[in-house]
Amino acid sequence: MLLGIGFKVVLIATVLLGVLVPTRARMLGCRSTLPELADGPFSSHAIVGLIRPLARLLDLIVIDARATLHERRDANIAVAVVFAAPLSAFAVIPFGSRYLLGSGEIDLVVANLDWGIVWLLGAALLAIFGSIVLVPDPDKRVPYGVVKISFAVGAGLALASLAMVFGTLNPTAIVIAQDQNFWIGGLFGPALGGFQQLQLPAWGTLFQPISLLLYTVCALGMLQMSAADASDEPGSRLTGAQYLLVRTAQHLDHLLVASVVVALFLGGGALPYVSGASIIEAIGAYFGAGLATLLCMAIHTSVFFAKVLLVVALVGPLGRRIKGLTFETSLNLCWKFVIPLSLVNLFLTAHFLLAVEISQ
């Protein structure tokens, strides 16, 4: 079991740091996610491949150790927290559904937690704490934290509404529930006439479009005044290794937002109108159930990453606009629009679900 978890951790970390982070940097037109640095003893080898970011980090650590004998303790801890928080949050993001392979079940997730959504919010708050410490100007830390926590409250309320619809806080269970279709007539009855038999994918965005909008705005709001931008200000004096980790964490944060949107609102790795069971059945007729299941896992994982990159591209302009908001505008957006609308959405969702339960 521990070996399987370790393999998942290494695989996901390699894909995130070696593929998705550089891909997002290229999508944004960045020259590199790394500071300018000649190849060192670790990254100079051609066989490094996907683990080049780790090799460059080792190079920077060696160079920093030669340049100075001591570093700021608080900055070291804050940088470690800022980097580890989004990376640990990926532990509860399912990159696929649940599959039967032989006599066992396989979930494409590191930690299949029943309270995975709470884990995501906890990781977000942990990242906020670390990023506050990295703000060079002490006078800006309190308003910076207030804005981020305000957006975190809105994001939590948006995810709570979605969790009520699916009846679980487990991201894996939500992904599994979206790998199917539903009849529109089951929600609206005969009032739709000829459209009563129309089927739609059971994705979270169709049940909670308002939650999708609110979560996206709030999640991007939590990334405004990012720690990476704060570290660029005069007086921050981050070392090369710290700078690399903070910059990488910035990319991980945006990839995490896109991954949550895909997993909870866009069906994860599922294809619309094509369930995993139908894929396995179609392929299994020619190659057997075992190979069909492995191919289905590969298809779902590839679709998941493709959706993530698409969401990253789509929400990029919105993120830049939110990032440009002032402190007062951000607070007004949270407390006069986002949070009240989240509460109304939560109340209406609870009222609707209660009415459906009573009618049954």
Short mmCIF file of C-alpha atoms in Angstrom, two decimals:
data_model
loop_
_atom_site.label_atom_id
_atom_site.label_comp_id
_atom_site.label_asym_id
_atom_site.label_seq_id
_atom_site.Cartn_x
_atom_site.Cartn_y
_atom_site.Cartn_z
CA MET A 1 0.00 0.00 0.00
CA LEU A 2 2.76 2.44 0.98
CA LEU A 3 4.64 1.54 -2.19
CA GLY A 4 1.57 2.35 -4.29
CA ILE A 5 1.06 5.69 -2.55
CA GLY A 6 4.74 6.53 -2.99
CA PHE A 7 4.54 5.71 -6.70
CA LYS A 8 1.50 7.99 -7.09
CA VAL A 9 3.25 10.82 -5.26
CA VAL A 10 6.38 10.57 -7.42
CA LEU A 11 4.34 10.28 -10.63
CA ILE A 12 2.08 13.24 -9.86
CA ALA A 13 4.98 15.41 -8.66
CA THR A 14 6.93 14.59 -11.82
CA VAL A 15 4.00 15.45 -14.08
CA LEU A 16 3.25 18.67 -12.20
CA LEU A 17 6.80 19.99 -11.88
CA GLY A 18 8.25 18.53 -15.04
CA VAL A 19 5.37 18.95 -17.50
CA LEU A 20 2.47 21.13 -16.37
CA VAL A 21 4.43 23.93 -14.68
CA PRO A 22 6.74 24.49 -17.71
CA THR A 23 3.71 24.17 -20.02
CA ARG A 24 1.83 26.88 -18.14
CA ALA A 25 4.91 29.10 -18.27
CA ARG A 26 5.10 28.70 -22.04
CA MET A 27 1.36 29.38 -22.36
CA LEU A 28 1.88 32.67 -20.55
CA GLY A 29 4.79 33.56 -22.79
CA CYS A 30 7.33 33.34 -19.99
CA ARG A 31 10.91 32.62 -20.94
CA SER A 32 11.33 30.28 -18.00
CA THR A 33 9.93 29.47 -14.56
CA LEU A 34 13.52 29.52 -13.27
CA PRO A 35 15.84 32.40 -12.48
CA GLU A 36 18.70 32.97 -14.86
CA LEU A 37 21.37 30.45 -13.95
CA ALA A 38 23.98 28.53 -15.85
CA ASP A 39 23.79 24.76 -15.66
CA GLY A 40 25.22 23.47 -12.42
CA PRO A 41 26.55 20.08 -11.36
CA PHE A 42 23.04 18.57 -11.22
CA SER A 43 21.13 20.08 -14.15
CA SER A 44 24.00 19.88 -16.66
CA HIS A 45 23.28 16.22 -17.41
CA ALA A 46 21.07 15.54 -20.44
CA ILE A 47 19.49 12.50 -18.82
CA VAL A 48 17.79 14.66 -16.19
CA GLY A 49 14.69 15.03 -18.39
CA LEU A 50 11.45 15.58 -16.48
CA ILE A 51 13.19 16.09 -13.14
CA ARG A 52 15.17 19.10 -14.39
CA PRO A 53 13.26 21.47 -12.04
CA LEU A 54 14.49 19.39 -9.09
CA ALA A 55 18.03 19.41 -10.47
CA ARG A 56 17.95 23.21 -10.89
CA LEU A 57 16.71 23.51 -7.30
CA LEU A 58 19.65 21.40 -6.08
CA ASP A 59 22.00 23.64 -8.08
CA LEU A 60 20.55 26.74 -6.44
CA ILE A 61 20.80 25.22 -2.96
CA VAL A 62 24.48 24.44 -3.54
CA ILE A 63 25.16 27.96 -4.87
CA ASP A 64 23.26 29.58 -1.96
CA ALA A 65 25.21 27.49 0.52
CA ARG A 66 28.46 28.75 -0.97
CA ALA A 67 27.29 32.36 -1.07
CA THR A 68 26.08 32.65 2.52
CA LEU A 69 26.37 30.69 5.72
CA HIS A 70 22.98 31.66 7.12
CA GLU A 71 19.50 32.46 5.80
CA ARG A 72 16.45 33.99 7.37
CA ARG A 73 14.57 31.30 9.29
CA ASP A 74 11.13 32.86 8.86
CA ALA A 75 11.59 33.21 5.11
CA ASN A 76 12.72 29.59 4.82
CA ILE A 77 9.66 28.32 6.68
CA ALA A 78 7.29 30.60 4.75
CA VAL A 79 8.70 29.56 1.38
CA ALA A 80 8.44 25.88 2.33
CA VAL A 81 4.80 26.37 3.37
CA VAL A 82 3.91 28.31 0.22
CA PHE A 83 5.41 25.57 -1.95
CA ALA A 84 4.17 22.56 0.03
CA ALA A 85 0.55 23.75 0.43
CA PRO A 86 -0.56 23.54 -3.24
CA LEU A 87 1.58 20.45 -3.82
CA SER A 88 -0.09 18.65 -0.90
CA ALA A 89 -3.54 19.78 -2.08
CA PHE A 90 -3.04 17.74 -5.26
CA ALA A 91 -3.11 14.64 -3.04
CA VAL A 92 -6.92 14.73 -2.96
CA ILE A 93 -7.45 15.69 -6.61
CA PRO A 94 -8.58 12.59 -8.56
CA PHE A 95 -7.02 12.37 -12.02
CA GLY A 96 -9.54 9.72 -13.04
CA SER A 97 -12.47 7.72 -11.75
CA ARG A 98 -12.58 4.37 -9.89
CA TYR A 99 -11.61 1.23 -11.81
CA LEU A 100 -11.96 -2.50 -11.23
CA LEU A 101 -8.70 -4.22 -12.06
CA GLY A 102 -8.58 -7.90 -11.22
CA SER A 103 -10.06 -8.42 -7.78
CA GLY A 104 -9.34 -4.91 -6.49
CA GLU A 105 -10.31 -1.29 -7.03
CA ILE A 106 -7.97 1.47 -8.16
CA ASP A 107 -8.55 5.17 -7.54
CA LEU A 108 -6.34 7.62 -9.44
CA VAL A 109 -5.80 9.77 -6.37
CA VAL A 110 -3.10 9.79 -3.71
CA ALA A 111 -5.41 10.24 -0.71
CA ASN A 112 -9.06 9.26 -1.09
CA LEU A 113 -10.37 11.30 1.84
CA ASP A 114 -14.05 11.55 2.75
CA TRP A 115 -13.37 15.18 3.71
CA GLY A 116 -11.11 16.00 0.78
CA ILE A 117 -12.78 19.37 0.12
CA VAL A 118 -11.94 20.40 3.69
CA TRP A 119 -8.33 19.37 2.97
CA LEU A 120 -8.31 21.69 -0.06
CA LEU A 121 -9.54 24.63 2.00
CA GLY A 122 -7.03 23.86 4.75
CA ALA A 123 -4.19 23.85 2.23
CA ALA A 124 -5.41 27.19 0.86
CA LEU A 125 -5.39 28.75 4.34
CA LEU A 126 -1.92 27.33 4.99
CA ALA A 127 -0.64 28.90 1.77
CA ILE A 128 -2.20 32.22 2.78
CA PHE A 129 -0.35 32.12 6.11
CA GLY A 130 2.97 31.44 4.40
CA SER A 131 2.48 34.13 1.78
CA ILE A 132 1.67 36.75 4.42
CA VAL A 133 5.11 36.24 5.97
CA LEU A 134 6.75 36.82 2.58
CA VAL A 135 5.22 40.29 2.13
CA PRO A 136 8.21 42.61 2.69
CA ASP A 137 6.22 45.58 4.02
CA PRO A 138 4.79 44.79 7.50
CA ASP A 139 2.06 47.41 7.02
CA LYS A 140 0.70 45.51 4.01
CA ARG A 141 0.52 42.10 5.67
CA VAL A 142 -2.78 42.61 7.48
CA PRO A 143 -4.77 43.96 4.49
CA TYR A 144 -3.10 41.35 2.30
CA GLY A 145 -4.27 38.59 4.67
CA VAL A 146 -7.76 40.06 5.02
CA VAL A 147 -8.28 40.06 1.25
CA LYS A 148 -7.06 36.50 0.82
CA ILE A 149 -9.11 35.13 3.72
CA SER A 150 -12.20 36.93 2.42
CA PHE A 151 -11.82 35.22 -0.92
CA ALA A 152 -11.19 31.90 0.88
CA VAL A 153 -14.53 32.25 2.69
CA GLY A 154 -16.31 32.76 -0.63
CA ALA A 155 -14.54 29.75 -2.17
CA GLY A 156 -15.51 27.58 0.79
CA LEU A 157 -19.18 28.56 0.54
CA ALA A 158 -19.18 27.85 -3.22
CA LEU A 159 -17.74 24.36 -2.70
CA ALA A 160 -20.20 23.76 0.15
CA SER A 161 -23.12 24.27 -2.25
CA LEU A 162 -21.61 21.78 -4.69
CA ALA A 163 -20.98 19.27 -1.90
CA MET A 164 -24.64 19.51 -0.90
CA VAL A 165 -25.75 18.59 -4.42
CA PHE A 166 -23.56 15.48 -4.55
CA GLY A 167 -24.04 14.69 -0.86
CA THR A 168 -20.33 14.23 -0.14
CA LEU A 169 -17.10 16.09 0.61
CA ASN A 170 -15.05 13.42 -1.15
CA PRO A 171 -13.64 14.69 -4.49
CA THR A 172 -13.28 11.13 -5.79
CA ALA A 173 -16.94 10.38 -5.10
CA ILE A 174 -17.91 13.60 -6.90
CA VAL A 175 -15.86 12.61 -9.95
CA ILE A 176 -17.43 9.14 -9.99
CA ALA A 177 -20.91 10.67 -9.78
CA GLN A 178 -20.16 12.84 -12.83
CA ASP A 179 -19.21 9.87 -15.02
CA GLN A 180 -22.79 9.40 -16.21
CA ASN A 181 -25.70 11.23 -17.85
CA PHE A 182 -29.02 12.40 -16.44
CA TRP A 183 -32.47 13.00 -17.94
CA ILE A 184 -33.64 16.61 -17.95
CA GLY A 185 -37.18 15.36 -17.47
CA GLY A 186 -36.13 13.99 -14.10
CA LEU A 187 -35.55 17.55 -12.87
CA PHE A 188 -38.28 19.55 -14.60
CA GLY A 189 -40.94 16.93 -15.35
CA PRO A 190 -43.31 17.08 -18.34
CA ALA A 191 -43.10 20.89 -18.59
CA LEU A 192 -40.27 20.56 -21.12
CA GLY A 193 -42.39 18.68 -23.64
CA GLY A 194 -40.28 17.07 -26.34
CA PHE A 195 -37.03 17.90 -24.49
CA GLN A 196 -38.02 15.71 -21.56
CA GLN A 197 -35.92 12.80 -22.86
CA LEU A 198 -32.81 14.93 -23.47
CA GLN A 199 -29.72 13.71 -21.65
CA LEU A 200 -26.87 15.86 -20.34
CA PRO A 201 -23.59 14.95 -18.64
CA ALA A 202 -23.99 14.90 -14.86
CA TRP A 203 -21.24 17.48 -14.39
CA GLY A 204 -21.15 19.82 -11.45
CA THR A 205 -21.27 22.92 -13.64
CA LEU A 206 -24.77 21.96 -14.85
CA PHE A 207 -26.03 21.52 -11.29
CA GLN A 208 -24.16 24.47 -9.80
CA PRO A 209 -23.13 27.01 -12.47
CA ILE A 210 -23.22 29.82 -9.90
CA SER A 211 -20.86 27.89 -7.63
CA LEU A 212 -18.47 27.42 -10.55
CA LEU A 213 -18.41 31.17 -11.21
CA LEU A 214 -18.05 32.07 -7.54
CA TYR A 215 -15.33 29.52 -6.85
CA THR A 216 -13.32 30.59 -9.89
CA VAL A 217 -13.49 34.26 -8.92
CA CYS A 218 -12.62 33.55 -5.28
CA ALA A 219 -9.84 31.07 -6.06
CA LEU A 220 -8.22 33.52 -8.46
CA GLY A 221 -8.73 36.25 -5.88
CA MET A 222 -6.75 34.24 -3.34
CA LEU A 223 -3.86 34.29 -5.81
CA GLN A 224 -3.85 38.06 -6.25
CA MET A 225 -0.88 39.91 -4.73
CA SER A 226 0.83 36.53 -4.93
CA ALA A 227 3.82 35.66 -2.80
CA ALA A 228 5.94 35.49 -5.94
CA ASP A 229 5.08 39.08 -6.83
CA ALA A 230 5.64 40.18 -3.25
CA SER A 231 9.09 38.59 -3.29
CA ASP A 232 10.07 40.83 -6.20
CA GLU A 233 9.71 43.95 -4.08
CA PRO A 234 12.87 45.65 -2.78
CA GLY A 235 14.05 44.33 0.54
CA SER A 236 12.73 40.80 0.18
CA ARG A 237 16.24 39.36 -0.43
CA LEU A 238 15.13 35.84 -1.24
CA THR A 239 17.89 33.41 -2.09
CA GLY A 240 17.95 31.67 -5.44
CA ALA A 241 16.42 28.45 -4.10
CA GLN A 242 13.68 30.39 -2.27
CA TYR A 243 12.92 32.41 -5.37
CA LEU A 244 12.64 29.25 -7.47
CA LEU A 245 10.26 27.59 -5.00
CA VAL A 246 8.04 30.66 -4.75
CA ARG A 247 7.84 31.07 -8.51
CA THR A 248 7.05 27.38 -8.95
CA ALA A 249 4.41 27.63 -6.22
CA GLN A 250 2.73 30.41 -8.19
CA HIS A 251 2.31 28.10 -11.18
CA LEU A 252 1.16 25.25 -8.91
CA ASP A 253 -1.50 27.49 -7.39
CA HIS A 254 -3.02 28.26 -10.78
CA LEU A 255 -2.81 24.64 -11.86
CA LEU A 256 -4.51 23.64 -8.60
CA VAL A 257 -7.40 26.04 -9.23
CA ALA A 258 -7.85 24.63 -12.73
CA SER A 259 -7.63 21.05 -11.42
CA VAL A 260 -10.32 21.68 -8.81
CA VAL A 261 -12.58 23.23 -11.45
CA VAL A 262 -12.05 20.24 -13.74
CA ALA A 263 -12.47 17.59 -11.05
CA LEU A 264 -15.50 19.05 -9.27
CA PHE A 265 -17.32 20.94 -12.02
CA LEU A 266 -16.22 19.53 -15.40
CA GLY A 267 -16.43 15.78 -14.85
CA GLY A 268 -12.75 15.16 -14.12
CA GLY A 269 -11.27 13.01 -16.85
CA ALA A 270 -14.66 11.81 -18.09
CA LEU A 271 -15.77 12.44 -21.66
CA PRO A 272 -19.29 13.84 -22.19
CA TYR A 273 -21.85 11.15 -23.04
CA VAL A 274 -19.14 8.46 -22.88
CA SER A 275 -18.90 6.75 -19.49
CA GLY A 276 -15.86 4.83 -18.34
CA ALA A 277 -17.90 1.61 -18.28
CA SER A 278 -18.83 2.02 -21.96
CA ILE A 279 -15.17 2.64 -22.90
CA ILE A 280 -14.06 -0.50 -21.06
CA GLU A 281 -16.87 -2.52 -22.60
CA ALA A 282 -16.06 -1.37 -26.14
CA ILE A 283 -12.31 -1.92 -25.85
CA GLY A 284 -12.70 -5.09 -23.79
CA ALA A 285 -14.58 -6.81 -26.60
CA TYR A 286 -11.30 -6.86 -28.56
CA PHE A 287 -8.46 -6.75 -26.00
CA GLY A 288 -9.89 -8.07 -22.74
CA ALA A 289 -11.15 -6.32 -19.62
CA GLY A 290 -7.72 -5.83 -18.01
CA LEU A 291 -6.11 -4.00 -20.92
CA ALA A 292 -9.35 -2.11 -21.57
CA THR A 293 -9.33 -0.83 -17.99
CA LEU A 294 -5.72 0.35 -18.29
CA LEU A 295 -6.49 2.12 -21.57
CA CYS A 296 -9.55 3.76 -19.99
CA MET A 297 -7.36 5.01 -17.13
CA ALA A 298 -4.90 6.46 -19.66
CA ILE A 299 -7.73 8.13 -21.61
CA HIS A 300 -9.26 9.67 -18.48
CA THR A 301 -5.89 10.93 -17.24
CA SER A 302 -5.05 12.49 -20.62
CA VAL A 303 -8.47 14.13 -20.86
CA PHE A 304 -8.07 15.48 -17.32
CA PHE A 305 -4.75 17.19 -18.09
CA ALA A 306 -6.11 18.52 -21.39
CA LYS A 307 -9.07 20.06 -19.55
CA VAL A 308 -6.74 21.57 -16.94
CA LEU A 309 -4.63 23.32 -19.59
CA LEU A 310 -7.78 24.53 -21.33
CA VAL A 311 -9.14 25.99 -18.09
CA VAL A 312 -5.77 27.63 -17.41
CA ALA A 313 -5.95 29.34 -20.80
CA LEU A 314 -9.58 30.41 -20.35
CA VAL A 315 -9.33 31.85 -16.83
CA GLY A 316 -6.01 33.61 -17.45
CA PRO A 317 -7.56 36.94 -18.52
CA LEU A 318 -9.97 36.87 -15.56
CA GLY A 319 -7.09 36.20 -13.18
CA ARG A 320 -5.14 39.17 -14.51
CA ARG A 321 -8.12 41.47 -14.05
CA ILE A 322 -8.72 40.30 -10.48
CA LYS A 323 -5.03 40.62 -9.70
CA GLY A 324 -5.17 44.29 -10.71
CA LEU A 325 -7.88 45.16 -8.19
CA THR A 326 -7.07 47.43 -5.28
CA PHE A 327 -7.53 46.46 -1.63
CA GLU A 328 -10.81 48.36 -1.28
CA THR A 329 -12.21 47.02 -4.54
CA SER A 330 -11.31 43.45 -3.57
CA LEU A 331 -13.05 43.75 -0.21
CA ASN A 332 -16.14 45.27 -1.80
CA LEU A 333 -16.21 42.47 -4.35
CA CYS A 334 -16.04 39.88 -1.56
CA TRP A 335 -18.38 41.28 1.07
CA LYS A 336 -20.88 43.08 -1.12
CA PHE A 337 -21.20 40.58 -3.96
CA VAL A 338 -19.38 37.24 -3.75
CA ILE A 339 -20.08 36.19 -0.17
CA PRO A 340 -23.76 37.35 -0.12
CA LEU A 341 -24.37 35.58 -3.44
CA SER A 342 -22.64 32.46 -2.09
CA LEU A 343 -24.90 32.47 0.96
CA VAL A 344 -28.01 32.91 -1.17
CA ASN A 345 -26.87 30.10 -3.45
CA LEU A 346 -26.24 27.88 -0.43
CA PHE A 347 -29.71 28.62 0.98
CA LEU A 348 -31.48 28.03 -2.33
CA THR A 349 -29.57 24.78 -2.88
CA ALA A 350 -30.54 23.51 0.56
CA HIS A 351 -34.18 24.55 0.00
CA PHE A 352 -34.32 22.82 -3.39
CA LEU A 353 -32.77 19.60 -2.10
CA LEU A 354 -35.14 19.57 0.85
CA ALA A 355 -38.13 20.07 -1.45
CA VAL A 356 -36.97 17.18 -3.67
CA GLU A 357 -36.53 14.93 -0.64
CA ILE A 358 -39.99 15.77 0.68
CA SER A 359 -41.60 15.15 -2.73
CA GLN A 360 -40.08 11.69 -2.84
#
